[in-house]
Coordinates of C-alpha atoms in Angstrom, one line a residue:
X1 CA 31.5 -11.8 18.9
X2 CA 29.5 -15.2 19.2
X3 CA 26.0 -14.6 21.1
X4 CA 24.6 -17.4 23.0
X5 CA 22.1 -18.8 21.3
X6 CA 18.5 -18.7 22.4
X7 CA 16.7 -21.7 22.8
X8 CA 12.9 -22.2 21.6
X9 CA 10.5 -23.1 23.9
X10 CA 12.0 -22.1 26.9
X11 CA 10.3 -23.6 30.3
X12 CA 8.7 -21.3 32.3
X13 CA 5.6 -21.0 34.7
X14 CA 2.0 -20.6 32.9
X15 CA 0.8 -16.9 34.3
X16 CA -2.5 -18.9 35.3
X17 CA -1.4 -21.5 37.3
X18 CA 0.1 -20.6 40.7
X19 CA 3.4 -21.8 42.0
X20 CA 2.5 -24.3 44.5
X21 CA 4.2 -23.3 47.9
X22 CA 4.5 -27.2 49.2
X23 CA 4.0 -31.0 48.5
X24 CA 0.1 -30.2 50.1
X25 CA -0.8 -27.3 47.0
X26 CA 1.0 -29.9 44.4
X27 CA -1.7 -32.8 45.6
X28 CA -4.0 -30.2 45.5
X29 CA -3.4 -28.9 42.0
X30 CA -3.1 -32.1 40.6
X31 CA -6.2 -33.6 41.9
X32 CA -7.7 -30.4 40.7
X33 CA -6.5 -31.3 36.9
X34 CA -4.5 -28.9 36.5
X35 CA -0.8 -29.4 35.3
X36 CA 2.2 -30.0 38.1
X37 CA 4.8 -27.8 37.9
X38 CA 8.0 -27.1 40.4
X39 CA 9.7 -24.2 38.8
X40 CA 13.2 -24.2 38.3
X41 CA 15.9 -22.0 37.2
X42 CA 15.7 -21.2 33.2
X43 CA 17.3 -24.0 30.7
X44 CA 19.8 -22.6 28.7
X45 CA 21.7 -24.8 26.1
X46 CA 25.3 -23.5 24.7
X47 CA 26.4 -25.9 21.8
X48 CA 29.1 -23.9 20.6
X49 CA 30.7 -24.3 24.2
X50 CA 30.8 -28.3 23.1
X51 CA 32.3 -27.5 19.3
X52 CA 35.0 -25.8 20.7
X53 CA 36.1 -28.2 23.2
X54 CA 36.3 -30.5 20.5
X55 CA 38.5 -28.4 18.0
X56 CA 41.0 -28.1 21.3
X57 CA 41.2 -31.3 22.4
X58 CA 41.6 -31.8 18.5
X59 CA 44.2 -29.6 18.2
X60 CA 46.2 -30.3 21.3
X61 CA 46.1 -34.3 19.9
X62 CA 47.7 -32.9 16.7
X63 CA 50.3 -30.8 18.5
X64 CA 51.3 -33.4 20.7
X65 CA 51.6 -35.7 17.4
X66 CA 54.0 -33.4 15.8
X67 CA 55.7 -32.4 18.9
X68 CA 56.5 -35.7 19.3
X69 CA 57.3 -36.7 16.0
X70 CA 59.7 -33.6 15.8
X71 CA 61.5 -35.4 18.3
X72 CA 61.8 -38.7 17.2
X73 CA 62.3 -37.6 13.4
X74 CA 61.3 -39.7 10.5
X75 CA 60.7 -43.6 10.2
X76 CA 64.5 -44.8 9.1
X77 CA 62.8 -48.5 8.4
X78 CA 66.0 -50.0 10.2
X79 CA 68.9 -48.3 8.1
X80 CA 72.0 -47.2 9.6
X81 CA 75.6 -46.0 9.0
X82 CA 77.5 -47.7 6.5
X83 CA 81.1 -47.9 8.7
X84 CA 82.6 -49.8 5.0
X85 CA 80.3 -49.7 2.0
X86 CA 82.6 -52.2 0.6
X87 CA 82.4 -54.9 3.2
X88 CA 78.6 -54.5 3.4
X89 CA 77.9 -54.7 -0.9
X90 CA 78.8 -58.2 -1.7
X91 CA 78.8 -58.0 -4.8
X92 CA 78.8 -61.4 -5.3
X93 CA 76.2 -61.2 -8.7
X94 CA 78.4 -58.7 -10.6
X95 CA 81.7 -60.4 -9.5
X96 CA 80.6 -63.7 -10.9
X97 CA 79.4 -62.2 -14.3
X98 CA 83.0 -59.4 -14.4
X99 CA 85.8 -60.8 -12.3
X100 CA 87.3 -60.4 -8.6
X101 CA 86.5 -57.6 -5.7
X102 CA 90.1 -55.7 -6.1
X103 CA 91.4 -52.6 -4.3
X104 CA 88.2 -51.4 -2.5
X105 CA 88.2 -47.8 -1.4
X106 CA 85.3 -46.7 1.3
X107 CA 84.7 -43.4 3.4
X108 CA 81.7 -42.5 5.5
X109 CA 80.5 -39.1 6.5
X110 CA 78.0 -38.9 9.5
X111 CA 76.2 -35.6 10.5
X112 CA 72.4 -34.8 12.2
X113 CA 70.8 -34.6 8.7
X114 CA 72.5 -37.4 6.9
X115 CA 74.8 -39.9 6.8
X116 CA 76.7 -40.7 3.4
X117 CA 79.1 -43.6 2.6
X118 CA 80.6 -44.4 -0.7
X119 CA 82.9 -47.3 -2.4
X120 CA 84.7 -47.9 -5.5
X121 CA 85.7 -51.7 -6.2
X122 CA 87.8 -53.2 -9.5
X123 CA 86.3 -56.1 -10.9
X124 CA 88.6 -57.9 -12.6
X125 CA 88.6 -61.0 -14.9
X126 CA 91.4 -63.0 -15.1
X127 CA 94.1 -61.1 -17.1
X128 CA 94.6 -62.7 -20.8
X129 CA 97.7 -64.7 -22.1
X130 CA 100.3 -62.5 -24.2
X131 CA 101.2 -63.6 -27.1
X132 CA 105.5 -62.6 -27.9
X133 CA 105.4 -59.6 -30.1
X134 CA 101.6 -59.1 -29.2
X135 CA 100.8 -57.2 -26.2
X136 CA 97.7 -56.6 -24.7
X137 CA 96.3 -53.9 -22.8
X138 CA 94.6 -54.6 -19.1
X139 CA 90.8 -54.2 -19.4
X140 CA 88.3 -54.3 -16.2
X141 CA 85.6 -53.0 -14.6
X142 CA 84.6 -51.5 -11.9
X143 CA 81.8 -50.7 -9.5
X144 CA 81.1 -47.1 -8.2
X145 CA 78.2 -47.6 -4.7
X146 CA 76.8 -45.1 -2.9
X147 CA 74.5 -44.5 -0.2
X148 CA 72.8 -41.3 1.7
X149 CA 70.5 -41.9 4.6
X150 CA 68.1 -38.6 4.8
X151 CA 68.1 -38.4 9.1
X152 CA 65.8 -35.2 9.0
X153 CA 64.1 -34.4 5.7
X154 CA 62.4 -36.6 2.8
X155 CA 64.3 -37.1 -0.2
X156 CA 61.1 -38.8 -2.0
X157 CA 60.1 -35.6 -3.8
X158 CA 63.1 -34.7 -4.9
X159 CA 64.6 -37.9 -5.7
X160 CA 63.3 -38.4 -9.7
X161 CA 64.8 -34.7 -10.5
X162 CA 67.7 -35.1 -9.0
X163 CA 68.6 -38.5 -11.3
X164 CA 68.2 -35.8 -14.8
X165 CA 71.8 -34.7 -15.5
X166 CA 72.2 -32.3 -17.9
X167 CA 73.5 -33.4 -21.1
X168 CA 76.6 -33.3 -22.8
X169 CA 76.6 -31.7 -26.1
X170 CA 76.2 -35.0 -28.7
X171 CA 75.7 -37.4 -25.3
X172 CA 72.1 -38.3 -25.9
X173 CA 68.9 -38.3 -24.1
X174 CA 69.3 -39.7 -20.8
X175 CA 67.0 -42.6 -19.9
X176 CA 65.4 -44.1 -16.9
X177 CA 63.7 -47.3 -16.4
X178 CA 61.7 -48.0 -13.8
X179 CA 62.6 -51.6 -12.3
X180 CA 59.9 -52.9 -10.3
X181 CA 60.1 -54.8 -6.7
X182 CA 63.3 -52.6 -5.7
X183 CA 62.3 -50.1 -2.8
X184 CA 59.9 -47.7 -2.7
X185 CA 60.9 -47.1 -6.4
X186 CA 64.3 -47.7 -8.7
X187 CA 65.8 -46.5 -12.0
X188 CA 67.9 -47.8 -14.4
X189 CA 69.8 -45.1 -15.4
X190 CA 71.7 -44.6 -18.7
X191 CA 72.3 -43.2 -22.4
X192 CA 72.0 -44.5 -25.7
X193 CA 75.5 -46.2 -26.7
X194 CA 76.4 -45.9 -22.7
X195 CA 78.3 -48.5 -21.1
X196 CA 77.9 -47.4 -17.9
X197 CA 74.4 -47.9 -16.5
X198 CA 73.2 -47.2 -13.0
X199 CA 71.0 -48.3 -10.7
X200 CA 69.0 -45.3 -8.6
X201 CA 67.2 -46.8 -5.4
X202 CA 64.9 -45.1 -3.3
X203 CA 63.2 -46.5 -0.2
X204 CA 62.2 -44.4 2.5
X205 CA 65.1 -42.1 4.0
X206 CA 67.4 -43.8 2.2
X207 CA 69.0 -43.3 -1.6
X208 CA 71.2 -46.2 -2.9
X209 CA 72.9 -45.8 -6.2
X210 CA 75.0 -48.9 -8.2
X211 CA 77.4 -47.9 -11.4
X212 CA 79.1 -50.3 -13.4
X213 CA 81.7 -49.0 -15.9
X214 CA 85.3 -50.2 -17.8
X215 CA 88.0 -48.6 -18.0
X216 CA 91.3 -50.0 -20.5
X217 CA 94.4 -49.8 -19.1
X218 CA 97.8 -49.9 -21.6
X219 CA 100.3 -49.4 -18.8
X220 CA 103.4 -50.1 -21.0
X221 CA 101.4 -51.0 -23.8
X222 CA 101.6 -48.6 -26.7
X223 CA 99.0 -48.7 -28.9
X224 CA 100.6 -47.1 -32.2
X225 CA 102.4 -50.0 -31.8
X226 CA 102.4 -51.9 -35.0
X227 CA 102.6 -55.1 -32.5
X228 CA 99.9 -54.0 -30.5
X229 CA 96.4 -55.8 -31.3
X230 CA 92.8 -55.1 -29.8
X231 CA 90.9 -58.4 -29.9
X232 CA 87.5 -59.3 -28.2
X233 CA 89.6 -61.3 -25.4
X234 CA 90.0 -58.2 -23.0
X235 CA 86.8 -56.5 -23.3
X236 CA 84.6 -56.1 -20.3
X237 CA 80.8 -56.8 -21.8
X238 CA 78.5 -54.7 -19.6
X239 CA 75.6 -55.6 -21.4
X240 CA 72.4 -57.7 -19.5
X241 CA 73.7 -56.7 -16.2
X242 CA 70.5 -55.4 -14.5
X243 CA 69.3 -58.4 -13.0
X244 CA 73.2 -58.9 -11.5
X245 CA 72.7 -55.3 -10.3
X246 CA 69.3 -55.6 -8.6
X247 CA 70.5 -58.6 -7.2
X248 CA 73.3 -57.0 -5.3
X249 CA 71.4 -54.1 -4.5
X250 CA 69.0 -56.0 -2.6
X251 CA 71.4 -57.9 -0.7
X252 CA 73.2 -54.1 0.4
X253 CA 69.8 -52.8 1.1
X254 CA 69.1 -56.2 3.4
X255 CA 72.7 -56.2 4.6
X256 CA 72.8 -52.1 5.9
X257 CA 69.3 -52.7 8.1
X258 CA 70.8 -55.7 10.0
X259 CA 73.6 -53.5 10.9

């Protein structure tokens, strides 16, 4: 239990000077040299009273602060829904460097928490000339995008761990390299010998990932074939893409706030 604490010095009437009864004994008294003195009720000081009207207001401040951030929910720094992944990434970096936007596919999922969109694009070059007696497979690549905007919780402490995949047996360390100036921070993601490096964004509530593989397609092309040849004309080189990849990313991330 908190006592009130006493306060030194407390004012109170000498015993040898009398309580003047009236303006007349005060003239008196003080023309008589001794001290004038209207008694009053005792003075009685309660800091603590003060301390703990401080901690509530305090308190109530904070409560209010989270109450209302509760409502609102976190900063989403202008994202939005993705309605077509595809239409909003561009692409236009990569598709110079590997070939033409083909046969986009896009779906979106919304909910309270999060909304997710993804899209899968071809890139393809120009298909090479056969030569009679010589056919050649169909080689492109292909761009994998997707994006999760975090409505409720924060994805930042999570968001390094959850690039680590486990390995396959013989696949190689997986490494990440962080690429400055992309969001609030970004990966390049990828294996020794892999050709299909990634590009892991975070900024704020949202999580943006770009993958660029190849993929060989023989269709009719058989190739035990004694006609068949594999020459350097259809092979999709993946290699020095990053700075085509953080280009494009940009442009989605600047392209999904103006939505």
């Amino acid at each position: 239990m908190i006592s009130e604490p006493e306060l030194e010095g407390e004012l109170s009437a000498p015993a040898t000077v009398p309580a003047p009864r009236g303006p007349e004994d005060a003239a008196e008294t003080l023309g008589a040299g001794g001290p004038a003195f209207i008694p009053g009720p005792p003075l009685r000081q309660r800091p603590w009273v003060w301390g703990l009207a401080g901690v509530l207001v305090t308190s109530a401040v904070w409560a209010g602060a989270l109450w209302a951030y509760g409502r609102a929910g976190p900063d989403l720094q202008g994202y939005g829904v993705s309605r077509n992944l595809c239409l909003d990434a561009d692409l236009a970096a990569l598709s110079a460097r590997l070939g033409e936007k083909r046969d986009p596919f896009a779906a979106v999922g919304e909910d309270e928490a999060l909304d997710q969109a993804v899209c899968t694009v071809n890139l393809t070059p120009k298909r090479p000339p056969e030569r009679k007696g010589h056919p050649v497979p169909t080689v492109r690549a292909y761009a994998e995008i997707t994006y999760t905007l975090h409505k409720k919780t924060d994805p930042g402490p999570q968001f390094d761990a959850s690039l680590i995949e486990p390995a396959d047996q013989g696949a190689g360390e997986q490494v990440l390299k962080l690429v400055p100036e992309v969001g609030e921070r970004a990966y390049l993601v990828s294996r020794p010998g892999d050709a299909s490096p990634s590009l892991e964004v975070l900024d704020g509530q949202a999580v943006l990932s770009l993958s660029v593989g190849q993929v060989t397609e023989y269709n009719d092309v058989d190739p035990l074939n004694p006609g068949f040849e594999s020459d350097d004309q259809g092979v999709v080189h993946l290699g020095g893409l990053v700075p085509a990849m953080v280009e494009d990313m940009l442009a989605l991330m600047d392209e999904l706030k103006s939505d």
